[in-house]
Tab-separated table of C-alpha atoms in Angstrom:
chain	number	residue	atom	x	y	z
A	1	MET	CA	20.943	8.174	-21.157
A	2	ILE	CA	20.562	4.461	-20.061
A	3	PRO	CA	22.916	3.806	-17.249
A	4	ASP	CA	25.675	0.641	-18.270
A	5	LEU	CA	22.978	-2.290	-16.303
A	6	GLY	CA	25.673	-4.165	-17.771
A	7	ARG	CA	25.006	-8.925	-17.608
A	8	TYR	CA	22.144	-7.606	-15.394
A	9	ALA	CA	20.723	-5.467	-17.840
A	10	SER	CA	17.400	-7.313	-18.150
A	11	GLU	CA	16.521	-7.928	-14.650
A	12	VAL	CA	16.663	-4.230	-13.398
A	13	LEU	CA	14.924	-3.041	-16.276
A	14	SER	CA	11.682	-5.301	-15.639
A	15	ALA	CA	11.939	-4.301	-12.273
A	16	TYR	CA	11.471	-0.420	-12.998
A	17	VAL	CA	8.679	-1.649	-15.744
A	18	VAL	CA	6.440	-3.348	-14.402
A	19	SER	CA	6.710	-1.772	-10.824
A	20	LEU	CA	6.138	0.994	-12.579
A	21	ALA	CA	3.287	-0.286	-14.493
A	22	LEU	CA	2.192	-1.844	-11.233
A	23	LEU	CA	2.098	1.589	-9.151
A	24	ALA	CA	0.315	3.642	-12.429
A	25	GLY	CA	-2.065	0.160	-13.024
A	26	VAL	CA	-3.719	1.390	-9.177
A	27	VAL	CA	-3.365	4.709	-9.502
A	28	ALA	CA	-6.028	4.294	-12.681
A	29	TRP	CA	-7.656	1.964	-10.327
A	30	TYR	CA	-8.797	4.760	-7.403
A	31	TRP	CA	-8.734	7.694	-10.602
A	32	LEU	CA	-11.605	5.364	-12.828
A	33	ARG	CA	-13.384	3.667	-9.457
A	34	ALA	CA	-13.826	8.027	-7.858
A	35	ARG	CA	-14.563	9.239	-11.511
A	36	ALA	CA	-17.077	6.563	-11.206
A	37	VAL	CA	-18.466	6.264	-7.429
A	38	ARG	CA	-18.617	10.347	-7.544
A	39	SER	CA	-20.885	10.824	-10.946
A	40	GLN	CA	-23.207	7.744	-10.107
A	41	LEU	CA	-23.443	8.919	-6.804
A	42	ASP	CA	-24.511	13.005	-8.143
A	43	GLN	CA	-26.846	10.786	-9.903
A	44	VAL	CA	-28.579	9.467	-7.452
A	45	GLU	CA	-28.447	12.643	-5.175
A	46	GLN	CA	-30.372	14.723	-8.321
A	47	ARG	CA	-32.641	12.157	-8.635
A	48	GLN	CA	-34.180	12.175	-5.034
A	49	GLU	CA	-33.711	16.475	-5.451
A	50	ARG	CA	-36.506	16.186	-7.934
A	51	THR	CA	-38.691	13.990	-6.169
A	52	GLU	CA	-38.526	15.771	-3.291
B	1	MET	CA	-7.163	22.180	19.707
B	2	SER	CA	-9.394	20.640	17.935
B	3	SER	CA	-10.085	16.421	18.263
B	4	PHE	CA	-8.263	13.549	16.087
B	5	TRP	CA	-11.570	11.754	17.004
B	6	GLU	CA	-14.020	15.048	14.756
B	7	TYR	CA	-12.058	12.593	12.231
B	8	ALA	CA	-14.498	9.663	12.434
B	9	ASN	CA	-16.815	12.274	10.985
B	10	PRO	CA	-17.474	12.053	7.773
B	11	ARG	CA	-18.077	15.377	6.462
B	12	LYS	CA	-15.442	16.604	8.906
B	13	PHE	CA	-12.852	14.193	6.902
B	14	MET	CA	-13.935	14.962	3.228
B	15	ARG	CA	-14.421	18.963	4.152
B	16	THR	CA	-10.196	18.183	5.186
B	17	THR	CA	-8.904	15.853	2.471
B	18	ASN	CA	-10.464	18.329	-0.237
B	19	TRP	CA	-7.390	19.965	0.344
B	20	LEU	CA	-5.068	18.061	1.705
B	21	LEU	CA	-5.356	15.028	-0.992
B	22	PRO	CA	-3.842	16.911	-3.702
B	23	LEU	CA	-0.494	18.230	-1.697
B	24	VAL	CA	0.252	14.878	-1.033
B	25	ALA	CA	-0.488	13.522	-4.213
B	26	ALA	CA	2.197	15.599	-5.917
B	27	ALA	CA	4.907	15.939	-3.158
B	28	SER	CA	4.784	11.586	-3.562
B	29	VAL	CA	4.852	12.207	-6.876
B	30	VAL	CA	8.527	14.664	-7.102
B	31	VAL	CA	9.554	13.105	-3.808
B	32	THR	CA	9.072	8.700	-5.653
B	33	ALA	CA	10.254	10.303	-8.842
B	34	THR	CA	14.165	12.140	-7.315
B	35	GLY	CA	14.044	8.710	-5.278
B	36	LEU	CA	14.092	6.258	-7.880
B	37	ILE	CA	15.718	8.748	-10.167
B	38	TRP	CA	18.070	9.301	-8.253
B	39	GLY	CA	18.341	5.717	-7.628
B	40	PHE	CA	18.820	3.822	-10.535
B	41	PHE	CA	20.590	7.121	-12.594
B	42	PHE	CA	23.193	8.319	-10.166
B	43	THR	CA	23.989	5.807	-7.469
B	44	PRO	CA	27.535	3.017	-8.671
B	45	ASP	CA	27.472	-0.978	-8.993
B	46	ASP	CA	28.017	-2.973	-6.175
B	47	PHE	CA	31.035	-4.990	-6.144
B	48	ARG	CA	29.442	-7.908	-5.506
B	49	GLN	CA	25.226	-7.820	-6.821
B	50	GLY	CA	26.500	-5.065	-10.259
B	51	SER	CA	23.520	-3.611	-10.847
B	52	THR	CA	21.101	-5.494	-9.187
B	53	VAL	CA	21.500	-2.942	-6.392
B	54	LYS	CA	19.606	-0.793	-7.835
B	55	ILE	CA	16.514	-2.957	-7.318
B	56	ILE	CA	17.031	-1.500	-3.640
B	57	PHE	CA	14.318	1.626	-4.841
B	58	LEU	CA	11.795	-0.098	-5.241
B	59	HIS	CA	11.924	-4.012	-3.926
B	60	VAL	CA	13.118	-2.457	0.539
B	61	PRO	CA	10.076	0.502	0.192
B	62	ALA	CA	7.713	-1.695	-1.811
B	63	ALA	CA	8.424	-4.025	0.716
B	64	LEU	CA	7.979	-1.986	4.239
B	65	MET	CA	4.652	-0.139	2.589
B	66	ALA	CA	3.266	-3.968	1.873
B	67	ILE	CA	3.543	-5.140	5.900
B	68	ASN	CA	3.083	-0.902	6.569
B	69	ALA	CA	-0.585	-1.500	5.066
B	70	TRP	CA	-1.387	-4.201	7.157
B	71	ILE	CA	-0.305	-2.604	10.080
B	72	MET	CA	-2.656	0.165	9.441
B	73	MET	CA	-5.626	-1.200	8.329
B	74	LEU	CA	-5.801	-3.059	11.728
B	75	VAL	CA	-5.573	-0.284	13.206
B	76	ALA	CA	-8.231	0.879	11.580
B	77	SER	CA	-10.071	-2.139	12.378
B	78	LEU	CA	-9.374	-2.037	15.698
B	79	VAL	CA	-10.341	1.495	15.576
B	80	TRP	CA	-14.267	0.235	13.704
B	81	VAL	CA	-14.219	-2.448	16.334
B	82	VAL	CA	-14.074	-0.405	19.988
B	83	ARG	CA	-15.616	2.500	18.443
B	84	ARG	CA	-17.496	2.074	15.492
B	85	HIS	CA	-16.275	4.454	13.317
B	86	HIS	CA	-17.599	3.934	9.815
B	87	VAL	CA	-14.231	6.271	8.858
B	88	SER	CA	-11.962	4.070	10.379
B	89	ALA	CA	-13.353	0.839	8.492
B	90	LEU	CA	-14.065	2.769	5.758
B	91	ALA	CA	-10.035	3.761	6.065
B	92	ALA	CA	-9.366	0.313	6.742
B	93	LYS	CA	-10.599	-1.082	2.664
B	94	ALA	CA	-9.104	1.765	1.085
B	95	ALA	CA	-6.186	0.541	2.210
B	96	ALA	CA	-5.855	-3.022	1.049
B	97	PRO	CA	-5.241	-3.119	-2.933
B	98	VAL	CA	-2.645	-0.253	-2.238
B	99	GLY	CA	-0.926	-2.956	0.016
B	100	LEU	CA	-2.277	-5.946	-2.438
B	101	VAL	CA	0.142	-4.226	-5.108
B	102	MET	CA	3.322	-3.085	-2.436
B	103	THR	CA	3.239	-6.635	-1.493
B	104	LEU	CA	3.115	-8.024	-5.358
B	105	ILE	CA	6.430	-5.767	-6.308
B	106	ALA	CA	8.575	-6.466	-3.189
B	107	LEU	CA	7.462	-10.228	-4.725
B	108	PHE	CA	7.805	-9.309	-8.135
B	109	THR	CA	11.282	-7.414	-7.871
B	110	GLY	CA	12.699	-10.025	-4.872
B	111	ALA	CA	12.160	-12.820	-7.709
B	112	VAL	CA	14.304	-11.295	-10.020
B	113	TRP	CA	16.883	-9.464	-7.885
B	114	GLY	CA	17.159	-13.324	-6.094
B	115	GLN	CA	17.672	-14.784	-9.386
B	116	PRO	CA	21.093	-13.720	-9.992
B	117	MET	CA	22.244	-13.333	-6.456
B	118	TRP	CA	21.227	-17.054	-5.401
B	119	GLY	CA	20.436	-18.493	-8.170
B	120	THR	CA	16.113	-19.168	-7.789
B	121	TRP	CA	13.575	-16.862	-8.721
B	122	TRP	CA	12.054	-18.382	-5.331
B	123	ALA	CA	12.985	-19.761	-2.004
B	124	TRP	CA	11.098	-21.432	0.199
B	125	ASP	CA	12.309	-18.801	2.345
B	126	PRO	CA	10.424	-18.258	5.666
B	127	ARG	CA	10.848	-14.589	5.052
B	128	LEU	CA	10.019	-14.966	1.340
B	129	THR	CA	6.553	-17.611	2.995
B	130	SER	CA	5.780	-15.633	4.725
B	131	PHE	CA	4.975	-12.910	2.293
B	132	LEU	CA	3.354	-14.988	0.393
B	133	ILE	CA	1.122	-15.706	2.960
B	134	LEU	CA	0.928	-12.022	2.996
B	135	PHE	CA	-0.105	-11.856	-0.274
B	136	LEU	CA	-2.919	-14.698	-0.120
B	137	PHE	CA	-4.354	-12.774	3.011
B	138	TYR	CA	-4.742	-9.317	1.045
B	139	LEU	CA	-6.479	-10.947	-1.768
B	140	GLY	CA	-8.251	-12.863	0.812
B	141	TYR	CA	-9.940	-9.571	2.307
B	142	ILE	CA	-11.064	-7.520	-0.884
B	143	ALA	CA	-12.519	-10.288	-1.570
B	144	LEU	CA	-14.711	-10.680	2.326
B	145	TRP	CA	-15.181	-6.896	1.697
B	146	ALA	CA	-16.966	-7.582	-1.324
B	147	ALA	CA	-18.653	-10.365	-1.001
B	148	ILE	CA	-21.099	-8.699	1.578
B	149	ASP	CA	-23.241	-6.391	1.367
B	150	ASP	CA	-24.238	-5.532	4.692
B	151	PRO	CA	-21.366	-2.282	5.083
B	152	ASP	CA	-20.743	-3.059	8.922
B	153	THR	CA	-21.004	-7.313	8.454
B	154	GLY	CA	-17.628	-6.633	6.765
B	155	ALA	CA	-16.282	-4.547	8.180
B	156	ASP	CA	-16.938	-6.616	11.350
B	157	LEU	CA	-15.280	-9.954	9.327
B	158	THR	CA	-12.755	-8.587	7.421
B	159	ALA	CA	-11.233	-6.984	10.790
B	160	VAL	CA	-11.185	-10.467	12.442
B	161	LEU	CA	-9.430	-11.711	8.848
B	162	CYS	CA	-7.325	-8.802	9.998
B	163	LEU	CA	-6.429	-9.472	12.648
B	164	VAL	CA	-5.594	-13.376	11.518
B	165	GLY	CA	-3.031	-11.779	8.828
B	166	THR	CA	-1.030	-8.910	10.893
B	167	VAL	CA	0.452	-12.932	12.367
B	168	PHE	CA	1.838	-13.391	9.197
B	169	ALA	CA	2.332	-9.063	8.099
B	170	LEU	CA	4.892	-9.487	11.127
B	171	LEU	CA	6.460	-12.368	10.705
B	172	SER	CA	7.426	-11.115	7.028
B	173	ARG	CA	9.008	-9.191	8.867
B	174	TYR	CA	11.123	-11.057	11.988
B	175	ALA	CA	10.783	-14.563	10.372
B	176	ALA	CA	14.495	-14.074	9.888
B	177	PHE	CA	15.639	-13.020	13.473
B	178	PHE	CA	13.034	-16.186	14.552
B	179	TRP	CA	14.449	-18.811	12.066
B	180	SER	CA	18.312	-18.911	11.467
B	181	GLN	CA	17.533	-20.295	8.094
B	182	GLY	CA	16.834	-19.526	4.646
B	183	LEU	CA	18.592	-17.378	1.681
B	184	HIS	CA	17.181	-14.196	2.681
B	185	GLN	CA	18.956	-12.097	4.721
B	186	GLY	CA	18.708	-9.886	7.695
B	187	ALA	CA	17.276	-6.318	7.813
B	188	SER	CA	19.282	-4.335	5.174
B	189	LEU	CA	18.268	-0.746	7.094
B	190	SER	CA	18.752	-1.042	11.327
B	191	LEU	CA	18.571	0.930	14.188
B	192	GLN	CA	21.447	-0.926	15.258
B	193	PRO	CA	25.412	0.748	15.348
B	194	GLY	CA	27.870	-0.819	12.411
B	195	THR	CA	27.024	-0.196	8.576
B	196	ARG	CA	25.680	-2.764	6.559
B	197	VAL	CA	23.976	-0.031	3.900
B	198	ASP	CA	26.909	2.984	2.231
B	199	TRP	CA	25.502	5.960	3.253
B	200	ALA	CA	25.923	6.310	-1.413
B	201	TYR	CA	22.593	4.033	-1.953
B	202	LYS	CA	20.763	4.915	1.951
B	203	ALA	CA	20.078	8.113	0.879
B	204	PRO	CA	18.017	7.846	-1.962
B	205	LEU	CA	16.812	4.609	-0.790
B	206	TYR	CA	15.336	6.685	2.568
B	207	VAL	CA	13.897	9.573	-0.689
B	208	SER	CA	12.546	6.482	-1.932
B	209	MET	CA	11.062	4.576	0.286
B	210	SER	CA	9.335	8.543	2.032
B	211	GLY	CA	8.682	8.672	-1.010
B	212	PHE	CA	6.217	4.681	-1.212
B	213	VAL	CA	4.265	6.014	1.925
B	214	LEU	CA	3.724	9.207	0.427
B	215	ILE	CA	1.584	6.778	-2.431
B	216	PHE	CA	0.320	5.477	0.003
B	217	VAL	CA	-0.743	7.972	1.909
B	218	ALA	CA	-2.885	9.923	-0.672
B	219	LEU	CA	-4.117	7.048	-1.904
B	220	VAL	CA	-5.561	5.970	1.497
B	221	LEU	CA	-6.799	9.729	1.496
B	222	ALA	CA	-8.336	8.991	-2.034
B	223	GLY	CA	-9.571	5.780	-1.711
B	224	THR	CA	-10.979	6.587	1.855
B	225	ARG	CA	-13.486	9.158	0.082
B	226	THR	CA	-14.718	6.884	-2.808
B	227	GLU	CA	-15.491	4.346	-0.008
B	228	ILE	CA	-17.974	7.389	1.266
B	229	ARG	CA	-19.591	8.219	-1.547
B	230	ALA	CA	-19.909	5.165	-2.207
B	231	ARG	CA	-21.547	4.751	1.037
B	232	ARG	CA	-23.353	7.804	1.356
B	233	MET	CA	-24.923	6.218	-2.279
B	234	LYS	CA	-25.819	3.013	-0.711
B	235	ALA	CA	-27.902	4.238	1.741
B	236	LEU	CA	-29.179	6.518	-0.809
B	237	VAL	CA	-30.189	3.652	-2.599
B	238	ALA	CA	-32.173	2.078	-0.208
B	239	ARG	CA	-34.135	5.001	1.068
B	240	GLU	CA	-35.825	5.638	-2.334
B	241	ARG	CA	-36.674	1.432	-1.831
B	242	MET	CA	-38.470	1.984	1.010
B	243	ALA	CA	-40.005	5.423	0.066
């Protein structure tokens, strides 16, 4: 499945694994922060609706 | 025809990005996967660099976006300074973490590519050094936003930092031309005549670059939406405290 990368296999594979992990990490960070902020905002808005 | 400045209205921005973001996100996954799979599995080894040439499909798009993210932050910051549109300041803030990660990917892939080709992981080469300084500017920019409570003051100060950091963003692109020394070569892709990269590599590279641009756009749209919500939450909490 993986092409023959010869004697540079460790360099090429580590470049791909680390880069894809970093991309996945930043996407996960944006997604988790979006979810947290949205739920906090919902709570504040609901609290304000109740008091008004 | 509606004006571009309408998107400075947070409600208009949220409405538009509500349908635009899923499209851009889906396109970013498809295009990036296509570019990287094509580059990794279906390109031949280079006669001199061997299989390390496959690192180009990560290194060049990441470096491109590391610099362009900073330029986008500069433009958004200038819009904030001149027109005081909150959405533009929040878009600049949202772009910084993506730019930071792109810079990190470019530095890491450059090091693992450089070791077998140059015989060293790192050299104090003008281009590499200016890229490292750009990375530190990204860290400083994110830290400055986090350190200031008032969003308008934060936007003002980070705009100044962004302006200063632009020197290094431009240097990291043009350093190889300013100083004819160092290990890093000039631009791999150029509009000048003469082939530097064969189409066997250039075609998947363009696809991969487009994918990285789409990832950046998707994350900036998502991040700006989050920052708009966070700003609204802050305003509501402040109003509660005043009451």
